[in-house]
Short mmCIF file of C-alpha atoms in Angstrom, two decimals:
data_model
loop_
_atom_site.label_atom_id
_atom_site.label_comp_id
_atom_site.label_asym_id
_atom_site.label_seq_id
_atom_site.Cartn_x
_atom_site.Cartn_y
_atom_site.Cartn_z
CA UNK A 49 8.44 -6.01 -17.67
CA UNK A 50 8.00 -8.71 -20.48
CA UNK A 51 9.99 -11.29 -18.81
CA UNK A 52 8.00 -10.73 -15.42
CA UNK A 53 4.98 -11.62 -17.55
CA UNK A 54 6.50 -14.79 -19.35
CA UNK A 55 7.01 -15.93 -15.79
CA UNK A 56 3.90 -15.35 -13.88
CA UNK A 57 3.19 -11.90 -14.03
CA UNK A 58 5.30 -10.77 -12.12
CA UNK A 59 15.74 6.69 19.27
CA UNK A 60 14.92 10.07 17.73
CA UNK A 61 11.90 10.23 15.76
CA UNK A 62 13.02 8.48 12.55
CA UNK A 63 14.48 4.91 14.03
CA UNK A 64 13.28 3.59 17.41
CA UNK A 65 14.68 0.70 19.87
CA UNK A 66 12.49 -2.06 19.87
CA UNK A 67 10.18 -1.83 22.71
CA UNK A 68 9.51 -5.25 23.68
CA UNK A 69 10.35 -8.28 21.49
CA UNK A 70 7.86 -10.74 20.29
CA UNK A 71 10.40 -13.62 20.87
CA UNK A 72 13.51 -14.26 22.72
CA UNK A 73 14.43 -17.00 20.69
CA UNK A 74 18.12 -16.97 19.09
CA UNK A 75 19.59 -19.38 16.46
CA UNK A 76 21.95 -20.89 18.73
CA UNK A 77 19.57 -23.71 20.18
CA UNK A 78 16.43 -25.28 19.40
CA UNK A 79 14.99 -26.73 22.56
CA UNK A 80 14.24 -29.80 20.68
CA UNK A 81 17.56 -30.21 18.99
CA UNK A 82 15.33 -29.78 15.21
CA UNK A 83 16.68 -28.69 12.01
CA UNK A 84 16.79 -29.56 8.57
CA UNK A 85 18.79 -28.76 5.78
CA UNK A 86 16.55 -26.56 3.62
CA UNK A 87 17.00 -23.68 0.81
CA UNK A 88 16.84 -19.98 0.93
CA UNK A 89 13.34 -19.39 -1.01
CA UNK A 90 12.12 -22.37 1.88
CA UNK A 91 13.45 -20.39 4.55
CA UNK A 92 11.89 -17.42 3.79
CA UNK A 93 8.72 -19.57 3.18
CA UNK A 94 9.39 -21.09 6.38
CA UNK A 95 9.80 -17.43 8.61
CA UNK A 96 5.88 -16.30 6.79
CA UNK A 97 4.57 -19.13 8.25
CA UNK A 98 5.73 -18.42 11.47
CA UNK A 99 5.55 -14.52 11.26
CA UNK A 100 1.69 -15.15 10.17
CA UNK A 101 1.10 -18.27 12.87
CA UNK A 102 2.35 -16.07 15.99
CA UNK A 103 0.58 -12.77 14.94
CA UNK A 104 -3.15 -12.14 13.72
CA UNK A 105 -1.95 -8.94 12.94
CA UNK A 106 0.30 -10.22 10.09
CA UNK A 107 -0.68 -10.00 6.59
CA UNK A 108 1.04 -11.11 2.99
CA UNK A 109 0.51 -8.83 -0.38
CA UNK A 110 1.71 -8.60 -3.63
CA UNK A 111 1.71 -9.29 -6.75
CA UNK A 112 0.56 -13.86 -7.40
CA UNK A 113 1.50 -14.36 -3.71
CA UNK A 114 -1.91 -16.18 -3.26
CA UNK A 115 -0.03 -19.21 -5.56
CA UNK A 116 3.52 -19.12 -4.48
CA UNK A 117 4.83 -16.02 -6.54
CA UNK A 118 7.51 -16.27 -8.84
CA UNK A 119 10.01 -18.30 -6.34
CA UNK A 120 7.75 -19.38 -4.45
CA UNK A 121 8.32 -18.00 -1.24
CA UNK A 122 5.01 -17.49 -0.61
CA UNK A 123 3.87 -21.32 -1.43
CA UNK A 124 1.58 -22.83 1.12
CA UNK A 125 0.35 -19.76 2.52
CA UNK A 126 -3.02 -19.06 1.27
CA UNK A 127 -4.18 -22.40 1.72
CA UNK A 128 -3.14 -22.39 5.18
CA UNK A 129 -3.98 -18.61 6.30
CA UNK A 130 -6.72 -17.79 3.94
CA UNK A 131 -7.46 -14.96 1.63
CA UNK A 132 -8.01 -12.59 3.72
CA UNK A 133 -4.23 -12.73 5.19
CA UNK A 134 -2.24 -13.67 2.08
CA UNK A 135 -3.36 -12.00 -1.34
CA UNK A 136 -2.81 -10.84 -4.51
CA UNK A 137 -2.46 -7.41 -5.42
CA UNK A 138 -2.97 -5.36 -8.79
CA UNK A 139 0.55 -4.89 -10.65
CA UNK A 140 1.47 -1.33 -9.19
CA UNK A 141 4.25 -1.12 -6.73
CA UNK A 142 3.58 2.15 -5.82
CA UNK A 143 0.18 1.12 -4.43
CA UNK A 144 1.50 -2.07 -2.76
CA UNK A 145 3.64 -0.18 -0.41
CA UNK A 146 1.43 2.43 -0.12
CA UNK A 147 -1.68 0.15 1.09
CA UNK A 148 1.81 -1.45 3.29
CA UNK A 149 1.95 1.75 5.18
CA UNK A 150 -1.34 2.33 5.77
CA UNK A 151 -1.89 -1.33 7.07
CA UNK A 152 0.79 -0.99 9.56
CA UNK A 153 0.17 2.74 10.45
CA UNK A 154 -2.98 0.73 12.03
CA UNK A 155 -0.87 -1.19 14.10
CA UNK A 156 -0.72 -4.55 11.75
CA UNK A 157 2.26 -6.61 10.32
CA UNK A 158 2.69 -5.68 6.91
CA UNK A 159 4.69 -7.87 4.31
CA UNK A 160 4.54 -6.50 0.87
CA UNK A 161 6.25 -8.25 -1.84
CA UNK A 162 7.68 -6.66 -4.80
CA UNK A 163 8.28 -9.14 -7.62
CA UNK A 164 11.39 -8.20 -8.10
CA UNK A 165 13.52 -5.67 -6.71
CA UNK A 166 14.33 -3.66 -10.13
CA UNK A 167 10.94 -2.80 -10.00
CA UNK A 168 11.11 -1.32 -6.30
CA UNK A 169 11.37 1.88 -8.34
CA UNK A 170 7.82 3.02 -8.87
CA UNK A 171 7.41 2.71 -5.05
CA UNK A 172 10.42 4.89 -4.26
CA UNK A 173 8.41 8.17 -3.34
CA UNK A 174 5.84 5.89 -0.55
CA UNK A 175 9.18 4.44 0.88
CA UNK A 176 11.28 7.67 1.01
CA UNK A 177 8.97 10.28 1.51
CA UNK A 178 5.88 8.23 3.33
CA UNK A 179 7.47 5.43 5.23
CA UNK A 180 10.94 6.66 6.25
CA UNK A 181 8.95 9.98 7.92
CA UNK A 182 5.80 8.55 9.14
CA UNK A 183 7.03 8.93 12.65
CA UNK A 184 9.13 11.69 11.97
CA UNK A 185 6.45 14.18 11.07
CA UNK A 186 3.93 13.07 12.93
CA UNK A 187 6.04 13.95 16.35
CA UNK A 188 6.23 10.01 17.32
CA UNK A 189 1.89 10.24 17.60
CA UNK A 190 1.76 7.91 14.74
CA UNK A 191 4.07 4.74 12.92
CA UNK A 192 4.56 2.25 10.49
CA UNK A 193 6.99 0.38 12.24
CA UNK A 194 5.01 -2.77 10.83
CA UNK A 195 5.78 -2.18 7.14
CA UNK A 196 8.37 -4.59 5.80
CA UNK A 197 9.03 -4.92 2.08
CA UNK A 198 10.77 -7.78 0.53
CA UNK A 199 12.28 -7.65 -2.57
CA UNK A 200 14.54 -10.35 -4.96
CA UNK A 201 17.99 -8.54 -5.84
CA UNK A 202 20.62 -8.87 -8.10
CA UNK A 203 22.40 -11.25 -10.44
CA UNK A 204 20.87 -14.79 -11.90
CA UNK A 205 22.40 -15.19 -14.63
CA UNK A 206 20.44 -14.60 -17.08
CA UNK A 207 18.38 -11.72 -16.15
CA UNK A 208 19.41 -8.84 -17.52
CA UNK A 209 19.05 -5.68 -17.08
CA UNK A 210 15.84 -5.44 -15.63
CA UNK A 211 16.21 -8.48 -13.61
CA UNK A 212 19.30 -8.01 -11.91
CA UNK A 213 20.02 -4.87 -10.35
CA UNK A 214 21.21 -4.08 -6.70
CA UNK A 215 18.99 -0.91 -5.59
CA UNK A 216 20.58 -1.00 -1.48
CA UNK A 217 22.30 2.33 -1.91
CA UNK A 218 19.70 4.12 -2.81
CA UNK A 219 17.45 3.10 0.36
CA UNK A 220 20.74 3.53 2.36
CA UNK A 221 20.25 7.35 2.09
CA UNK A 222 17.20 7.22 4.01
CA UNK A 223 16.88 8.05 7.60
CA UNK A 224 13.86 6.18 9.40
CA UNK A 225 13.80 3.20 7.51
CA UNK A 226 16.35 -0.06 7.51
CA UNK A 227 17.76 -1.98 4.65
CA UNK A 228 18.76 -5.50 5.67
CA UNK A 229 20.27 -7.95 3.13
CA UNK A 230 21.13 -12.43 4.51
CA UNK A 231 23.90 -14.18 2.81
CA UNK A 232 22.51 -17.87 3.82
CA UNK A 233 19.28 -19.85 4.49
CA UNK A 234 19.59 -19.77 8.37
CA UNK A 235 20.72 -16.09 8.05
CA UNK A 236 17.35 -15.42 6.02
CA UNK A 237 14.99 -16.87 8.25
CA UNK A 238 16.23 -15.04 11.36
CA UNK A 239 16.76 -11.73 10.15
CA UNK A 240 13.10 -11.97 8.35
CA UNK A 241 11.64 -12.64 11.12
CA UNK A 242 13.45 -10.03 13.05
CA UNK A 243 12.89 -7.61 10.72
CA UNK A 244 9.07 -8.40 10.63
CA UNK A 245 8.99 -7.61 13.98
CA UNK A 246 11.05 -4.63 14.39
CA UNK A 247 9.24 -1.66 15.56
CA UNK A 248 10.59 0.55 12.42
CA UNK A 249 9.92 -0.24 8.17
CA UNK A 250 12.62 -2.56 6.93
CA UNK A 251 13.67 -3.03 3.15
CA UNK A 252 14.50 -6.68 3.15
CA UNK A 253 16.65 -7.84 -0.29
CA UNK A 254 16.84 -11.13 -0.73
CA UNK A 255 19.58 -12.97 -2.90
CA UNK A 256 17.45 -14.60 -5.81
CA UNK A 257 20.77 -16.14 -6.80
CA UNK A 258 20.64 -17.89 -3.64
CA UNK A 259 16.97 -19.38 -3.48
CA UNK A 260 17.66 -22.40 -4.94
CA UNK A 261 21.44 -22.70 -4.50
CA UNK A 262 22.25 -22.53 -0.90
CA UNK A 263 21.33 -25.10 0.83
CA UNK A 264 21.77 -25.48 4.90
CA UNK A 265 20.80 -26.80 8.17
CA UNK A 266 18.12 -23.87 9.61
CA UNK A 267 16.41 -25.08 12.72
CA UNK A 268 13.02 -25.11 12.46
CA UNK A 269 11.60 -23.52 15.58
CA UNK A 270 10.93 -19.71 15.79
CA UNK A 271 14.46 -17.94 16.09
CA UNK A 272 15.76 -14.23 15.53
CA UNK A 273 18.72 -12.56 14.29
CA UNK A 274 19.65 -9.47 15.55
CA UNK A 275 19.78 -6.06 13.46
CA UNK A 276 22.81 -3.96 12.90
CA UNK A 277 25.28 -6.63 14.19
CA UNK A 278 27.64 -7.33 11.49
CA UNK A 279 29.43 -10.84 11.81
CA UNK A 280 33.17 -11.93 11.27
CA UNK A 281 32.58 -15.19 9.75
CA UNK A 282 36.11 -15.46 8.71
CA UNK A 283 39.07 -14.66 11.28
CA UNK A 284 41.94 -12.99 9.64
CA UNK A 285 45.10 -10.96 10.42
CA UNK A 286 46.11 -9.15 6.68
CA UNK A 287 43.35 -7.75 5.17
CA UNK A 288 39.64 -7.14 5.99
CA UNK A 289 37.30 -7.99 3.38
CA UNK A 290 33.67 -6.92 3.69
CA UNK A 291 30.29 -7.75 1.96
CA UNK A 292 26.83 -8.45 2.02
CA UNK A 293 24.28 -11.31 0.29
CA UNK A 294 25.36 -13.32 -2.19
CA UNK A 295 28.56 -11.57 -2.52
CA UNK A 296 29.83 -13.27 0.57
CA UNK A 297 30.57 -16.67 -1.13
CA UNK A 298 32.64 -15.26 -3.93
CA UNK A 299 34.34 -12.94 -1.23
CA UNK A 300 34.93 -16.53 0.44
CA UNK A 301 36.41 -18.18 -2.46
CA UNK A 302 39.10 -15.64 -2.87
CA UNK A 303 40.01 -15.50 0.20
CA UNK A 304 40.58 -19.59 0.02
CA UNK A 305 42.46 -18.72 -3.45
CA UNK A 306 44.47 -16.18 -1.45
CA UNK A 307 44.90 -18.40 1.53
CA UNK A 308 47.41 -20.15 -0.33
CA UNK A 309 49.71 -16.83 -1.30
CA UNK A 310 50.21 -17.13 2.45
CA UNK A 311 47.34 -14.21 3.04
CA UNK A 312 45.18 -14.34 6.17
CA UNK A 313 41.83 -12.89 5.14
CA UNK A 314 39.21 -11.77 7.87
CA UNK A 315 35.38 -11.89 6.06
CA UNK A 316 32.68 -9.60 7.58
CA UNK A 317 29.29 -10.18 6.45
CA UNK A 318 27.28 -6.67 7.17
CA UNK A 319 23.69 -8.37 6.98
CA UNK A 320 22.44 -4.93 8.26
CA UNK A 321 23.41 -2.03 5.59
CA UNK A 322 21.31 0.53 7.59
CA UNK A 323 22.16 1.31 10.18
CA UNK A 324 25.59 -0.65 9.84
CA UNK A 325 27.68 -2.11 12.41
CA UNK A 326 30.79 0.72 12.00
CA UNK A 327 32.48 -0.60 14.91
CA UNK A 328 32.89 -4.45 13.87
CA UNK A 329 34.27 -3.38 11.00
CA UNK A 330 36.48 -0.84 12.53
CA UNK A 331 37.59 -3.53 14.80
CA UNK A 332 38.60 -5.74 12.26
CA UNK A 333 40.85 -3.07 10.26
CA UNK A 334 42.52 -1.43 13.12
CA UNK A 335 43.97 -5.12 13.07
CA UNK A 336 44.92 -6.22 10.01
CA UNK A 337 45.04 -1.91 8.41
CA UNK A 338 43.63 -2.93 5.41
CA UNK A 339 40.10 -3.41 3.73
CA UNK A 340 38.66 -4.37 0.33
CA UNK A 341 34.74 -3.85 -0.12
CA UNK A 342 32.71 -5.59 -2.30
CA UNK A 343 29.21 -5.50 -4.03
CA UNK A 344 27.35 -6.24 -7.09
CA UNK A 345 25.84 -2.68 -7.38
CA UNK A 346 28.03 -0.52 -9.72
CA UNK A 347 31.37 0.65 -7.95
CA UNK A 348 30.23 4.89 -8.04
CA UNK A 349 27.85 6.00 -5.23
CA UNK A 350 27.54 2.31 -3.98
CA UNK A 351 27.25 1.82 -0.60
CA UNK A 352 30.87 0.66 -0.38
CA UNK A 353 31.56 4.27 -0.78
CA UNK A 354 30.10 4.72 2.69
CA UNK A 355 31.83 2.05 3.72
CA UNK A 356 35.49 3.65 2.87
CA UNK A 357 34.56 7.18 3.54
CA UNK A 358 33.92 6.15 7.62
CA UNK A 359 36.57 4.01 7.51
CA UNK A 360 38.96 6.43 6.44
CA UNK A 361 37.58 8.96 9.40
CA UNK A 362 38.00 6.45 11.76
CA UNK A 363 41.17 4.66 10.88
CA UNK A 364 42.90 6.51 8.68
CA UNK A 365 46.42 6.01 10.83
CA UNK A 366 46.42 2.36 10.70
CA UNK A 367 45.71 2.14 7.06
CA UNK A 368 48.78 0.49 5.52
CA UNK A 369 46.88 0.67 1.61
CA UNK A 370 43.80 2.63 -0.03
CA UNK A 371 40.96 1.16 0.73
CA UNK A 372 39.68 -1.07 -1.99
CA UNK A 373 36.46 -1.15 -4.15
CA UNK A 374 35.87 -4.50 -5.93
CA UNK A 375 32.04 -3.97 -7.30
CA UNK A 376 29.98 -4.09 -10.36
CA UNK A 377 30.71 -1.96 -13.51
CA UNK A 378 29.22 1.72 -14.02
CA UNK A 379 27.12 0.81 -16.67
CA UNK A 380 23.60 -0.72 -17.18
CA UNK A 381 23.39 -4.40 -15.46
CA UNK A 382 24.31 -6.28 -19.11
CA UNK A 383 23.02 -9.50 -20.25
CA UNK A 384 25.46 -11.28 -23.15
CA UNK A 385 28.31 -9.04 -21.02
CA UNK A 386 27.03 -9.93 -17.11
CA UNK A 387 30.40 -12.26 -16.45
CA UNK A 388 32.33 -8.92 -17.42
CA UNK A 389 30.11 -6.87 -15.15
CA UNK A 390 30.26 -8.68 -12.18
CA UNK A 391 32.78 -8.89 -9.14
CA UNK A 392 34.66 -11.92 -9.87
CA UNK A 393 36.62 -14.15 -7.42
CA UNK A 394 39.28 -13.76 -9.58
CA UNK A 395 39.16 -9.83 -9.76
CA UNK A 396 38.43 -9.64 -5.79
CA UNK A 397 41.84 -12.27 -5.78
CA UNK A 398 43.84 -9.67 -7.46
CA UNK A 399 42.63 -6.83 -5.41
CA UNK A 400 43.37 -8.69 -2.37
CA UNK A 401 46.94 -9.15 -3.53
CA UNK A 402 47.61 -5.65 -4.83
CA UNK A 403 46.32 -4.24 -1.18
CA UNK A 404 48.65 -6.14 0.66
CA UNK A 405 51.58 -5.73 -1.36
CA UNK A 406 50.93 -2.03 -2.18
#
């Protein structure tokens, strides 16, 4: 909690089918041909604007969001949206989700922030026990389909160990709520905005590694990504690698590395952790009848567990190795000790080697 002060103070009843979609628009045109090579944090920045411009019903809350918040997501808002749309709230987590609910359970667009995502904790009970049942228990009479809570996760750097962790798996457990995670810029604006307008409350991680670093072209007109569609973004015939966030790139470099040991790798990016896209991935390892999973989160009760548990339901005949678990250590995210902690290129390259030799 000190360092979040130093730096600013810091279709059953559970998940339903979108109704009717408040844009059509995809990321694979812009019908002016516009887009600009932007960051992740301005992406996200980029998607509030819209979400807030093309619904009166949207509102922005957390904690220093009326300035920018810590990575400044939330820059420019305020100013252009006023007060009453884009404020600050008291430091309490619990409450923040907890006014969420209540906003959208009155039809409204909800976007709480929480600083960062290690601190998601104090609001577990409103997310689990309010916002995953809401419909649920109320027989489908009531919702809070609006509520969607973004939250910085994982690695920096320099963070430690109360600036770093991966909480998915825990929200994975949850029926009645989804837990979506973007590896890119043009990923993060899409699924944002889809996720902001899904009919059902969405934890949205975001990749804090990845604000500044990733840089790409995103077009700038109003665009959605589909939910629950995992995406091959790397064609391969040995082994099938999958991941999600800012894993991806380090999954990417090994697979370059092991590219040149003569080993195809095919590269799934999840994006949607729940629900997930089983049958992509199923796809992809009835081919090559091997898979390596890999997260930051520690390796036990991660949700790369889940992962290799359906996997070895579904294709447990055209497995030709175990499947492999490349993920962070069971111990306390570390700070002096983070390079030893985390999921290496160089430890997913040797994983990737021992799988297809095994």
């Amino acid at each position: 909690m000190g360092f979040r002060n130093i730096i600013g103070r810091r279709l059953g009843l559970g998940l339903v089918r979108r109704r009717k979609p408040f844009s059509t628009a995809t990321c694979d045109g812009d019908g002016n041909g516009n887009a600009k090579s932007i960051n992740l944090y301005s992406a996200i920045n980029q998607a509030l604007h819209i979400a807030l411009e093309t619904d009166n019903r949207a509102f922005v809350f957390g904690e220093d969001v009326s300035f920018g918040g810590v990575f400044r997501c939330t820059t420019g808002l305020a100013d252009r949206f006023g007060k009453a749309r884009v404020f600050n709230t008291p430091l309490c987590e619990q409450g923040i989700v907890g006014f969420g609910i209540g906003l959208a359970a009155m039809g409204n667009r909800a976007i709480a922030e929480i600083q960062f995502a290690d601190y998601i904790y104090p609001a577990f009970d409103q997310i689990v026990n309010e916002a995953a049942k809401f419909r649920y228990r109320s027989g489908n009479q009531f919702n809070c389909g609006g509520l969607t809570i973004r939250a910085p996760y994982g690695a920096v750097g320099h963070g430690g160990h109360y600036h770093s962790q991966s909480p998915e798996a825990f929200f994975c457990h949850v029926p009645g709520i989804k837990v979506v995670i973007p590896r890119s810029p043009q990923q993060a604006k899409g699924l944002l905005l889809s996720c902001i307008r899904d009919p059902n409350p969405v934890v949205f991680f975001e990749p804090k590694w990845l604000y500044r670093l990733a840089v790409e072209e995103v077009p700038e007109h109003d665009y959605m990504l589909p939910l629950s569609e995992a995406e091959v973004i790397r064609q391969g015939s040995d082994i099938t690698l999958v991941g999600w966030g800012a894993q991806l790139s380090v999954m990417e470099q090994a697979c370059n590395e092991a590219e040149k040991d003569g080993i195809s790798c095919e590269l799934i990016d999840l994006k949607t952790l729940l629900p997930w896209d089983k049958e992509t991935v199923e796809a992809s390892v009835r081919k090559t009848g091997r898979v390596l999973i890999s997260h930051e989160a520690p390796v036990t009760g991660g949700f790369g567990a889940e992962i290799s548990a359906s996997i070895v339901e579904r294709c447990f005949l055209r497995l030709e190795a175990p499947v492999a678990r490349v993920c962070g250590l069971d111990t306390p995210f570390p700070l002096v000790f983070e390079p030893f902690y985390m999921p290496t290129k160089n430890k997913i390259l040797d994983a990737i080697k021992a799988t297809v030799n095994y």
